[in-house]
Tab-separated table of C-alpha atoms and ligand atoms in Angstrom:
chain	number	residue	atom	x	y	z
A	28	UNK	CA	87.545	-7.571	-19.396
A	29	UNK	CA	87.959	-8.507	-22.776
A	30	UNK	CA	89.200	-12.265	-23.627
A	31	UNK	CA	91.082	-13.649	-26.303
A	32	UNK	CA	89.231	-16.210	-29.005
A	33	UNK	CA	91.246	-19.099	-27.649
A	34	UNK	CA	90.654	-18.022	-24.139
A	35	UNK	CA	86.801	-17.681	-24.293
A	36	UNK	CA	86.634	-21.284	-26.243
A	37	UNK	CA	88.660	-22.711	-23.131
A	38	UNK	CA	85.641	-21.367	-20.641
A	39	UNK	CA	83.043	-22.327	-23.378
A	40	UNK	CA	83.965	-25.886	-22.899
A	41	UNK	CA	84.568	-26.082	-19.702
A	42	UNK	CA	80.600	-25.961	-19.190
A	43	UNK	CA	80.282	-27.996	-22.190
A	44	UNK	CA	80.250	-26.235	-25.247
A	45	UNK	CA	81.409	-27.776	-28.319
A	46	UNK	CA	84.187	-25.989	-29.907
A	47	UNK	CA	86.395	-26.271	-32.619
A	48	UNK	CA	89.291	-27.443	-30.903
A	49	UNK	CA	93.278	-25.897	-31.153
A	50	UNK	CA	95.662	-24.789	-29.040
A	51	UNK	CA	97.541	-21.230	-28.579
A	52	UNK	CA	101.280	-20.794	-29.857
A	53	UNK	CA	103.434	-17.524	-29.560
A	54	UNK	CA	106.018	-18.387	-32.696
A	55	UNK	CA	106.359	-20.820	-35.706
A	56	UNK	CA	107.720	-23.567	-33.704
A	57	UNK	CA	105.556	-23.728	-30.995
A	58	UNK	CA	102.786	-23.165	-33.671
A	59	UNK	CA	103.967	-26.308	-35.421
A	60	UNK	CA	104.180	-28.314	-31.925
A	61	UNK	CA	100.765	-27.200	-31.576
A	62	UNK	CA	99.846	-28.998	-35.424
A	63	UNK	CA	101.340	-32.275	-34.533
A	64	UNK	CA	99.612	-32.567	-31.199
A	65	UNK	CA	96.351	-31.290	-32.935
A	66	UNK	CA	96.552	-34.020	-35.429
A	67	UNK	CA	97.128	-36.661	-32.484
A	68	UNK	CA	94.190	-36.102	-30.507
A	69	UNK	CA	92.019	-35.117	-33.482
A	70	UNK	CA	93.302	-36.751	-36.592
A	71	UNK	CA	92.918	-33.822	-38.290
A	72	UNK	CA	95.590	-32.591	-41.186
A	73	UNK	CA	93.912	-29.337	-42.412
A	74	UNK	CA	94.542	-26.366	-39.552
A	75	UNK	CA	93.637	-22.777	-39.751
A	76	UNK	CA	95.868	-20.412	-38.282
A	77	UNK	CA	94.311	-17.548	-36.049
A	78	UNK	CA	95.601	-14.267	-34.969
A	79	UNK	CA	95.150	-13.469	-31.160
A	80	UNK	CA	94.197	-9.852	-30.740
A	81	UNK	CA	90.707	-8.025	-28.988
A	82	UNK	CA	89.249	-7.356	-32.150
A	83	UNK	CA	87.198	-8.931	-34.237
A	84	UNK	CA	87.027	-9.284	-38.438
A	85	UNK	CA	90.530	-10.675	-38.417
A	86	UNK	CA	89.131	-13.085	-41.256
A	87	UNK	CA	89.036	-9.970	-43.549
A	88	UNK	CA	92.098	-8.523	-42.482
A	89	UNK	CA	93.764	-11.625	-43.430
A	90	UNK	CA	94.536	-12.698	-39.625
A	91	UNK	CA	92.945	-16.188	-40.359
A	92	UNK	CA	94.160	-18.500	-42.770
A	93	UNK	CA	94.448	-22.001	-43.551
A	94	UNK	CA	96.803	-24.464	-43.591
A	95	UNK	CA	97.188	-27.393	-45.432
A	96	UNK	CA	100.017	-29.101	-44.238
A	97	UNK	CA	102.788	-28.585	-41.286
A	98	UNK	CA	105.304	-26.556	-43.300
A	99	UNK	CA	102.000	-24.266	-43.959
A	100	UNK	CA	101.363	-24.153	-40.630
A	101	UNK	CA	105.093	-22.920	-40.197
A	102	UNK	CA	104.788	-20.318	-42.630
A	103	UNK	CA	101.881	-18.653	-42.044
A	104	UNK	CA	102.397	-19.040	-38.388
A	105	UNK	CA	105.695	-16.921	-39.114
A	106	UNK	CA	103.452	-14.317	-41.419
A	107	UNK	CA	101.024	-13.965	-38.806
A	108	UNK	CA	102.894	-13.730	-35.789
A	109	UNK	CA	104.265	-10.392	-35.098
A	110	UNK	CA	102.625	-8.676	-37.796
A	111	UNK	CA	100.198	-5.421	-37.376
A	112	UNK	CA	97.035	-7.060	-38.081
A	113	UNK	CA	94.305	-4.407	-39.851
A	114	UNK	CA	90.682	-5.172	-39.344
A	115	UNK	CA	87.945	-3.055	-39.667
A	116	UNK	CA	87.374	-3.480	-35.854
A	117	UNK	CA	90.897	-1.884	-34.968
A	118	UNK	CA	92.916	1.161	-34.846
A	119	UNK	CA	93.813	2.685	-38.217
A	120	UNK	CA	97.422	1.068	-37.797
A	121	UNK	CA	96.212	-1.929	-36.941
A	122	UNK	CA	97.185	-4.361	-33.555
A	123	UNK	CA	100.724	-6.218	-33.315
A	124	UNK	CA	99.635	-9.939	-33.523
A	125	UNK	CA	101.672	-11.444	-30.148
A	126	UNK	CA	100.226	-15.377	-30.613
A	127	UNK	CA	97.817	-17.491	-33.063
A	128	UNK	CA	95.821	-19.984	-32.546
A	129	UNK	CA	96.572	-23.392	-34.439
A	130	UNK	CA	92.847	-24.524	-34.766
A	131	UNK	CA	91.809	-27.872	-36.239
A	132	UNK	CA	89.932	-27.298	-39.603
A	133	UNK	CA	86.207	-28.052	-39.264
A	134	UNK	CA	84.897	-27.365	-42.454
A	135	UNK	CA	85.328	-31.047	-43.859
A	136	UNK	CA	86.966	-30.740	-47.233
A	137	UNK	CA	83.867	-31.777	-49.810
A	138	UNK	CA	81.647	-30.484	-47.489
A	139	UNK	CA	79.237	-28.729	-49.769
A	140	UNK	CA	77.096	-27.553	-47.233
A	141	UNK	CA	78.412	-26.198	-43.835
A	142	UNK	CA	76.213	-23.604	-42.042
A	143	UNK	CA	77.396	-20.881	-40.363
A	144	UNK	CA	75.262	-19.087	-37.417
A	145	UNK	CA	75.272	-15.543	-35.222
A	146	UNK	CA	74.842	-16.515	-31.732
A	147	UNK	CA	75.243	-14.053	-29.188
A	148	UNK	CA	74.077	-13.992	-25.432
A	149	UNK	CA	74.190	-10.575	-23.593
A	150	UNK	CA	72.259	-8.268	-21.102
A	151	UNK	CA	68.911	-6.334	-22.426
A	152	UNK	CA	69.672	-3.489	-19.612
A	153	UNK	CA	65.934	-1.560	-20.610
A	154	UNK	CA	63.958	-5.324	-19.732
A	155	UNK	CA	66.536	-6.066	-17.327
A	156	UNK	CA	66.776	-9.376	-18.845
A	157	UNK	CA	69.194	-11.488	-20.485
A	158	UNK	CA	68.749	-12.428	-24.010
A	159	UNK	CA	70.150	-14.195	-27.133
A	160	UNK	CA	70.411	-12.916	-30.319
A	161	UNK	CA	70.667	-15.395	-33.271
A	162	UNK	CA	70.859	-15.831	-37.390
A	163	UNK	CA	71.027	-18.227	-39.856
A	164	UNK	CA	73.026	-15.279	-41.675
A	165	UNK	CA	76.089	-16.202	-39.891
A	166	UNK	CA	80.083	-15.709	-41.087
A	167	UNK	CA	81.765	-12.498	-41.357
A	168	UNK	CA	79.482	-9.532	-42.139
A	169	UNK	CA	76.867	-10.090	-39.382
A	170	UNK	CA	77.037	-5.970	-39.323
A	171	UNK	CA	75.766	-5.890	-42.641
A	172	UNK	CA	72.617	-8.107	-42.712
A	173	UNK	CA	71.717	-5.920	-38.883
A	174	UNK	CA	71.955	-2.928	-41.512
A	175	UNK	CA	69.944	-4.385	-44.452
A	176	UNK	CA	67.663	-7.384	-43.397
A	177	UNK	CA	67.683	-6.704	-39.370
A	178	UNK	CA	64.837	-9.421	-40.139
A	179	UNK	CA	67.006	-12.068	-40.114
A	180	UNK	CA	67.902	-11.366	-36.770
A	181	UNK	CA	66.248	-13.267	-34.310
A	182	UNK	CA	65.875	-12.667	-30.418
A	183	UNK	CA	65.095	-14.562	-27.249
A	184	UNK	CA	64.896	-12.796	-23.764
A	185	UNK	CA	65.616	-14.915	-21.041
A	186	UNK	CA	64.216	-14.186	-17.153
A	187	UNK	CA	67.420	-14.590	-15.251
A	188	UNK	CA	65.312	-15.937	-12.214
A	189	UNK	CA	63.740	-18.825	-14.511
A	190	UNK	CA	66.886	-19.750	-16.712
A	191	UNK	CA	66.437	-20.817	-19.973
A	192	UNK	CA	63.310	-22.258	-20.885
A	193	UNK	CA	63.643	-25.826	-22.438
A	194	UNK	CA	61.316	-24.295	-25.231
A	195	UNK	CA	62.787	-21.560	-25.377
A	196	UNK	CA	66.018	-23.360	-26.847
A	197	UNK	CA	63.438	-25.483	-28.558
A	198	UNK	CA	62.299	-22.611	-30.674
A	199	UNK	CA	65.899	-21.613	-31.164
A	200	UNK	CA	66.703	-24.721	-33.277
A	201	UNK	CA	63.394	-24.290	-34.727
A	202	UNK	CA	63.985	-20.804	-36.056
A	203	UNK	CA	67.378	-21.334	-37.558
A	204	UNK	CA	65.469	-24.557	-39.854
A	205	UNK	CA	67.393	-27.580	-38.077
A	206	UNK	CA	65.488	-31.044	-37.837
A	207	UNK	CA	66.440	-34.149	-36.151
A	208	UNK	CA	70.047	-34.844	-34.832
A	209	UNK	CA	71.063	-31.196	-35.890
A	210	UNK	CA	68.033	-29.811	-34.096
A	211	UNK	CA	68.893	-31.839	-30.704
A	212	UNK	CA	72.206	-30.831	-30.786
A	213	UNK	CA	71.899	-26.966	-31.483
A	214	UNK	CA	69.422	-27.635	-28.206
A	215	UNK	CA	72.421	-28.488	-26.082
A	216	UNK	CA	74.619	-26.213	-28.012
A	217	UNK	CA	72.612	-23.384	-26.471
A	218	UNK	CA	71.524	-24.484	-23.300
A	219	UNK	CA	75.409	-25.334	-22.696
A	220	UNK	CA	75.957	-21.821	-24.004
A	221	UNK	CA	73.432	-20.133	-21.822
A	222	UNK	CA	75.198	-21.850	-18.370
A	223	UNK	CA	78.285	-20.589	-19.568
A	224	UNK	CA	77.206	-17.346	-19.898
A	225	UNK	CA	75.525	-17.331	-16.061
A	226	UNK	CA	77.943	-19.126	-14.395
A	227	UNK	CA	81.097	-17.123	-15.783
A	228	UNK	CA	79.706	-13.951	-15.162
A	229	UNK	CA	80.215	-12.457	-18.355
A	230	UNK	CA	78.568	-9.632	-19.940
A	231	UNK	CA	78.911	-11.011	-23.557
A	232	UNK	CA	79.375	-13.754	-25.450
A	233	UNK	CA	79.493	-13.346	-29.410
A	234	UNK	CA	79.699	-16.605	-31.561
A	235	UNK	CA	79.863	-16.481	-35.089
A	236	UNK	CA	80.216	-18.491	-36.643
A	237	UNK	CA	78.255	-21.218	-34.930
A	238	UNK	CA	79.016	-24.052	-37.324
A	239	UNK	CA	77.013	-27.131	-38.797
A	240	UNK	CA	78.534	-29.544	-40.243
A	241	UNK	CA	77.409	-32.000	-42.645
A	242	UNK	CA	77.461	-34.997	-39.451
A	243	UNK	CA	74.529	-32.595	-37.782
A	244	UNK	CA	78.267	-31.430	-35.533
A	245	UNK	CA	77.036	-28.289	-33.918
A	246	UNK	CA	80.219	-26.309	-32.648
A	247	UNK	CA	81.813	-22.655	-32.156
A	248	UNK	CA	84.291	-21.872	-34.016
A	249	UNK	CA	84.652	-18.422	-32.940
A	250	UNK	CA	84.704	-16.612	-29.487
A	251	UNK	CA	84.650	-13.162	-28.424
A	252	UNK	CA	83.921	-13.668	-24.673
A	253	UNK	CA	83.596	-10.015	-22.297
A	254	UNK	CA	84.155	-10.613	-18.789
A	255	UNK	CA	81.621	-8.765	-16.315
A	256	UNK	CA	85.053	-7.367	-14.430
A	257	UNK	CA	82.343	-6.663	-11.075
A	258	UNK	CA	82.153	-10.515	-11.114
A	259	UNK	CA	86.010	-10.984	-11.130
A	260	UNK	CA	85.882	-11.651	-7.379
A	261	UNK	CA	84.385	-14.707	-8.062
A	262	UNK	CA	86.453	-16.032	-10.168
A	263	UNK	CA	90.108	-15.679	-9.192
A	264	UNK	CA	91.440	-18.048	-11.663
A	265	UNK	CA	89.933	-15.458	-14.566
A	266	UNK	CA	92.513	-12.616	-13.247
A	267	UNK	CA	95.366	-14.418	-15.315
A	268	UNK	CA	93.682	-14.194	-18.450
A	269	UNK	CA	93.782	-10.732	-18.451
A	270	UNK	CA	96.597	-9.776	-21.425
A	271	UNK	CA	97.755	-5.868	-20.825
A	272	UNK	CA	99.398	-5.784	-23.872
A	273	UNK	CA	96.184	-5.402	-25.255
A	274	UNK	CA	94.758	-2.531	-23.453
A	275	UNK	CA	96.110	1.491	-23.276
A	276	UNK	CA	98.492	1.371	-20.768
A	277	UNK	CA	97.342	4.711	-19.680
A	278	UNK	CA	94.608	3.221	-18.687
A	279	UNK	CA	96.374	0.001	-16.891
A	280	UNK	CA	98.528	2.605	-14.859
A	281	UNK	CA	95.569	4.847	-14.065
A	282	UNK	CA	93.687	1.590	-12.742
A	283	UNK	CA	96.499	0.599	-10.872
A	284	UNK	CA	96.576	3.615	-9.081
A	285	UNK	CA	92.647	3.248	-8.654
A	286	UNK	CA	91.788	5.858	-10.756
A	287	UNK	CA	88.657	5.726	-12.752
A	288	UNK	CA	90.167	6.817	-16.810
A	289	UNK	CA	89.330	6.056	-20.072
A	290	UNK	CA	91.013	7.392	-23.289
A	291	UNK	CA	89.473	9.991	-25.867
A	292	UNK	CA	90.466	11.463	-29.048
A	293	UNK	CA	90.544	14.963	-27.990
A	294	UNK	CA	92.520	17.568	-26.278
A	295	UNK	CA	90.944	19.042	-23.532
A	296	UNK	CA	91.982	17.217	-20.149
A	297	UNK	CA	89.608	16.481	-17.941
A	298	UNK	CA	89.891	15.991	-13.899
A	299	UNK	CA	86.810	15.225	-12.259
A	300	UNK	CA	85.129	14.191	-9.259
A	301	UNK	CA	82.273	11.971	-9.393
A	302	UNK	CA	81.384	9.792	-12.541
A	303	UNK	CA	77.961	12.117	-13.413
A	304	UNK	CA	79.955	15.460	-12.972
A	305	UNK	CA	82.820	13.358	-15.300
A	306	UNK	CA	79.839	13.195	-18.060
A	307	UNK	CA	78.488	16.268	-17.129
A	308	UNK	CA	81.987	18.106	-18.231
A	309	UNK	CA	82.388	16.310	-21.099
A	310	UNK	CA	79.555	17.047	-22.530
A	311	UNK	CA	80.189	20.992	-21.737
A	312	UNK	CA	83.410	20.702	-23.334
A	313	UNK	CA	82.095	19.377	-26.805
A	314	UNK	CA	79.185	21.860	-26.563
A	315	UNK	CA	82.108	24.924	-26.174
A	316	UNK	CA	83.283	23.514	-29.211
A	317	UNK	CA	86.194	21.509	-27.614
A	318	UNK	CA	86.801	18.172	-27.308
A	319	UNK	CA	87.953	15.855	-24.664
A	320	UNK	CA	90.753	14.289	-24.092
A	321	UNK	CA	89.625	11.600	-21.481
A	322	UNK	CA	87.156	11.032	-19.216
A	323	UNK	CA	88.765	10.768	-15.714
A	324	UNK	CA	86.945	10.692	-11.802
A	325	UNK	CA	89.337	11.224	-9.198
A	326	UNK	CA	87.105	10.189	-6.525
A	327	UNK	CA	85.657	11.536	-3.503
A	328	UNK	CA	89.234	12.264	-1.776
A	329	UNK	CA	90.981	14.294	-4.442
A	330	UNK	CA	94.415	15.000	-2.158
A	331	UNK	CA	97.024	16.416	-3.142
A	332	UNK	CA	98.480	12.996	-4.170
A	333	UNK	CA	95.678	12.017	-5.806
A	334	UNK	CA	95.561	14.828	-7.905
A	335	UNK	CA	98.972	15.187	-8.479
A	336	UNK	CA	98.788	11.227	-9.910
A	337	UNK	CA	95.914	12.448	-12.223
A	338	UNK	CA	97.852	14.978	-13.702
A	339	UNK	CA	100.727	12.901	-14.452
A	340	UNK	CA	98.191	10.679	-16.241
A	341	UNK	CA	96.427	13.236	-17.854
A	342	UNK	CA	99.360	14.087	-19.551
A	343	UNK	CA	100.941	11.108	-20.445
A	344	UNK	CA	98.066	11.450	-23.491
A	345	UNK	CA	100.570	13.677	-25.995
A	346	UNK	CA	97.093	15.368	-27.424
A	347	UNK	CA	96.332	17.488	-24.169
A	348	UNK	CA	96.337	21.264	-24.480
A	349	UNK	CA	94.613	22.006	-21.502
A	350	UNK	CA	93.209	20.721	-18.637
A	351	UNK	CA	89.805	21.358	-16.811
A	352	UNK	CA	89.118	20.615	-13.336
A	353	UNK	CA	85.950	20.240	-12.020
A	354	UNK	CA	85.379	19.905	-8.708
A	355	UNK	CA	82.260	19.970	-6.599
A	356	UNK	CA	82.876	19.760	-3.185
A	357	UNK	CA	80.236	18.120	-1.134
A	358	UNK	CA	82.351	15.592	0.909
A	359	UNK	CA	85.601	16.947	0.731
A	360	UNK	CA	85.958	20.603	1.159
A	361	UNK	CA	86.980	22.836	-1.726
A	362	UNK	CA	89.954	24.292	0.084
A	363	UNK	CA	91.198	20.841	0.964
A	364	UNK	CA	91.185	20.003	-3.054
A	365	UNK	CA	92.269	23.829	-4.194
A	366	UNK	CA	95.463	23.225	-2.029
A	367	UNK	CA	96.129	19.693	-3.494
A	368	UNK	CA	96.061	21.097	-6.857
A	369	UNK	CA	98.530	23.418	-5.580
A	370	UNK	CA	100.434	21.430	-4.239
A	371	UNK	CA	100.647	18.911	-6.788
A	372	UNK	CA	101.572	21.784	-9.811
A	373	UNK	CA	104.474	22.463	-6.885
A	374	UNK	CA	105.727	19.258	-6.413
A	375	UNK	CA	105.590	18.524	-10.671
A	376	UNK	CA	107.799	21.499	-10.782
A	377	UNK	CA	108.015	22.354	-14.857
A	378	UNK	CA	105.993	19.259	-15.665
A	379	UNK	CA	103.072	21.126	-16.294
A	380	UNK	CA	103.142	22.991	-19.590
A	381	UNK	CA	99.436	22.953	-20.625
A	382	UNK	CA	97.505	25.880	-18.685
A	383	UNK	CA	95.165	24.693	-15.979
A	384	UNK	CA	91.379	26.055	-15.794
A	385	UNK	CA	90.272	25.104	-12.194
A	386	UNK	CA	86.779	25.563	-10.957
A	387	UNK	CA	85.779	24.348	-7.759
A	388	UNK	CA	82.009	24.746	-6.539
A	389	UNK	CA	80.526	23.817	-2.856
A	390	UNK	CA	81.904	23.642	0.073
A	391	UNK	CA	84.386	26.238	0.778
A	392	UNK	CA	84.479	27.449	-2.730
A	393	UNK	CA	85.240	30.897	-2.334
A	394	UNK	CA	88.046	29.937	-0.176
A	395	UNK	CA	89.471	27.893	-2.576
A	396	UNK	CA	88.842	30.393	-5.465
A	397	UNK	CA	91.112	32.628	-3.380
A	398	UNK	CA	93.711	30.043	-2.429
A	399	UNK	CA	94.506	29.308	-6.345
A	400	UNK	CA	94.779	33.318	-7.296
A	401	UNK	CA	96.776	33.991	-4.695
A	402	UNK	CA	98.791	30.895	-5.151
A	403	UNK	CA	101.096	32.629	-7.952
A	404	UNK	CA	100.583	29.588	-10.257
A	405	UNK	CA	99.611	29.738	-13.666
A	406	UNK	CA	95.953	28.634	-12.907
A	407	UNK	CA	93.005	30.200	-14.185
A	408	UNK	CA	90.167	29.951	-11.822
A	409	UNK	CA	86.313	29.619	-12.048
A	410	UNK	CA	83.604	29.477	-10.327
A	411	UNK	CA	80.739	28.653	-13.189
A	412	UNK	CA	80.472	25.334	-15.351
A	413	UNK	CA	79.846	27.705	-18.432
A	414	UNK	CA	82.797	30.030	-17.716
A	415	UNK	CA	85.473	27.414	-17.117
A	416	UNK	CA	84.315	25.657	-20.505
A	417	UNK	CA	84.113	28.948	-22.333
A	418	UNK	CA	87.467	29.794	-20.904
A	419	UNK	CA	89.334	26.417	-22.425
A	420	UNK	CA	88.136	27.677	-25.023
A	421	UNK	CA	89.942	30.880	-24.870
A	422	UNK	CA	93.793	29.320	-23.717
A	423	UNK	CA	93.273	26.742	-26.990
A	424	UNK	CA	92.304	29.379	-29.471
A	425	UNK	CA	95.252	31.780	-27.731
B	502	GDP	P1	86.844	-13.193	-37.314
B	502	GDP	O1	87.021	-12.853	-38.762
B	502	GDP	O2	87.718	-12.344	-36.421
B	502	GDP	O3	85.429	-13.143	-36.884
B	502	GDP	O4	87.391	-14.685	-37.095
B	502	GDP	P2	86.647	-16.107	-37.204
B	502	GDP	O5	87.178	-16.985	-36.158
B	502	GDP	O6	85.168	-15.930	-37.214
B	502	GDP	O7	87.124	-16.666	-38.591
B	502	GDP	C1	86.838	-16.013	-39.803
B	502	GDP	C2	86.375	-16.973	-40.860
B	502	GDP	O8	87.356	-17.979	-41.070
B	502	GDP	C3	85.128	-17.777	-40.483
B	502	GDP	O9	83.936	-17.073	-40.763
B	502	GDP	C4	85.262	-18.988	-41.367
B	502	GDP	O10	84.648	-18.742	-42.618
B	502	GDP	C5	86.761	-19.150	-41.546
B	502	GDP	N1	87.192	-20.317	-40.768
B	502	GDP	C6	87.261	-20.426	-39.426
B	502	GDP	N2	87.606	-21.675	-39.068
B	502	GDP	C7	87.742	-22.370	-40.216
B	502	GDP	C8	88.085	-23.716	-40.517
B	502	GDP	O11	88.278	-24.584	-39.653
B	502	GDP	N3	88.178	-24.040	-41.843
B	502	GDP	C9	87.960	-23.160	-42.828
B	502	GDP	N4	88.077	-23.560	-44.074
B	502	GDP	N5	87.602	-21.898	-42.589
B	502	GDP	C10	87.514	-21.497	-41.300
B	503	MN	MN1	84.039	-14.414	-36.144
């Protein structure tokens, strides 16, 4: 689960992390409440205002600004809010901007020298470790210098059984060039970082820019916090900072309904059992020369209801042209599923105006393979992988 900046700084400190403080707003006025009680607890008069959406590069896309007064604060507040907010990190129309963040401005006015730092923590799945990745080449095109001086990219793999290392952080601060109070502070900064990271179950943290200031201040000004969502059980007041009006909501009503779905680009349906065989069709799809439309696993009991649910979902996705099941039947027999698919074109009456390739292997198969012919529904059956592919193929081109 993906977190907003504001919300992933709120975790960060709460084991300690120094952060460039601000506080969340959903319109001008709230944005300028936000200012005033900013400037109370921080006595700060320079603010940046920050769009709140999952993406990142919002800096470039002109989704962070600042603000050098109040009535600034208003105005860009009003700009930012509500507008579709292009970054190279979203879609080609950009995201609708629902809040900003009114931060304090940390980048002292006359200071000459403020460094900016890549930080990231995440999980090294082929060591099995955890590990952080840092730069002195910090700021907004961290993309480019892993392109052209991947050099400059430093890494430290942590054993999750031992915990950071003391030296470990040690050589952190080292290897970004800080001495004395800046070098015990980026010390803490990490170590701080690392807990966070453990004890929140996340699955990434991205920082950058870490910030220096010219008072050795060593703080985060930016947040992109992931959520390990297998974790979420153990931490029921994370659940709330879940914001659906950032994901698909194809994918929020497929979840609800505890189907497994993500969205694709293409047009081919897919309706699968089992995440493998879900991959495993996908892949036969593209290699037909089609491409798919979604990647979806019905699960081991694909019922009549079940299925019938998937289909709405598959085509709630306006791109679909046709729709592939694959179904192996190990557990559940291939009858069983054959008449839920039946059953479910029944019940959707004229819903259905793609055509349906079905191919069912396993268990019961041939009984199944009759059960759909004879079933007087427009569904072409299979019984090989190849064929069904090869036959999308043949209803898109017809
Ligand atoms: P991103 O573009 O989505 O990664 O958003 P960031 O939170 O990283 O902000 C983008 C850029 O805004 C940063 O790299 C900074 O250069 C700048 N920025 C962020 N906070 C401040 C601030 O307090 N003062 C000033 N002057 N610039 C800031
Ligand atoms: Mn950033």
């Amino acid at each position: 689960m993906n977190l907003h900046e504001y919300q992933g700084k709120e975790i960060l400190s709460s084991f300690g992390v120094r952060i460039q403080r601000g506080i969340v707003a959903s319109n001008h006025k709230e944005a300028v409440e936000a200012a005033k009680q900013l400037k109370s607890e921080t006595g700060t008069s320079w603010f940046v205002v920050k769009a709140q959406i999952h993406a990142g590069g919002r800096g470039k896309g002109g989704g962070v600004k600042l603000a050098k007064s109040l009535e600034e604060v208003e105005t860009l507040s009003n700009d930012i809010v509500g507008m579709m907010l292009k970054t190279p990190q979203t879609p080609p129309e950009g995201k609708k901007v629902n809040q900003v963040l009114i931060a304090e401005d940390v980048y002292y006015p006359g200071d000459s020298e403020p460094e900016e730092y890549y930080m990231s923590v995440l999980l090294n799945r082929s060591t099995g470790k955890n590990m952080i990745m840092y730069s002195t080449e910090g700021g907004m095109d961290i993309e480019a210098v892993a392109e052209e001086t991947p050099h400059l990219i430093f890494t430290e793999e942590i054993d999750p059984t031992l915990g950071l290392l003391p030296f470990q952080a040690r050589k952190i601060a080292f290897n970004l060039g800080l001495s004395g109070s800046a070098f015990k502070e980026m010390v803490k900064f990490v170590s701080a970082l690392y807990t966070a990271y453990v004890k929140s179950d996340s699955s990434l943290f991205e920082i950058n820019p870490v910030l220096k200031t010219s008072d050795d201040k060593i703080l985060a000004v930016d947040a992109k916090v992931t959520l390990d969502d297998n974790a979420l059980f153990r931490h029921k007041d994370y659940a709330q900072l879940r914001d659906l009006r950032e994901e698909n909501p194809i994918e929020v009503e497929a979840k609800a309904a505890g189907l497994n779905y993500v969205d694709l680009d293409g047009n081919v349906g897919c309706m699968v059992n089992g995440a493998g065989l879900a991959m495993g069709t996908m892949d036969l799809i593209k290699q037909a020369g089609g491409d798919p439309a979604n990647f979806l696993d019905v699960g081991g009991t694909a019922d009549a209801k079940r299925v019938e649910t998937a289909f709405k979902i598959i085509l709630k996705d306006p791109n679909v042209k046709a729709i592939l099941v694959n179904i192996f039947g190990g557990i559940v027999r291939c009858d069983r599923v054959a008449q839920g698919i039946v059953d479910a074109y029944k019940n959707m009456g004229d819903a259905i105006k793609v055509p349906i390739i079905a191919r069912l292997q396993g268990t019961n198969a041939k009984e199944a393979k009759e059960l759909i012919d004879n079933s007087g529904m427009k569904i072409i059956s299979a019984t090989e992988f190849q064929e069904a592919a090869d036959k999308v193929q043949e209803v898109l081109a017809s």
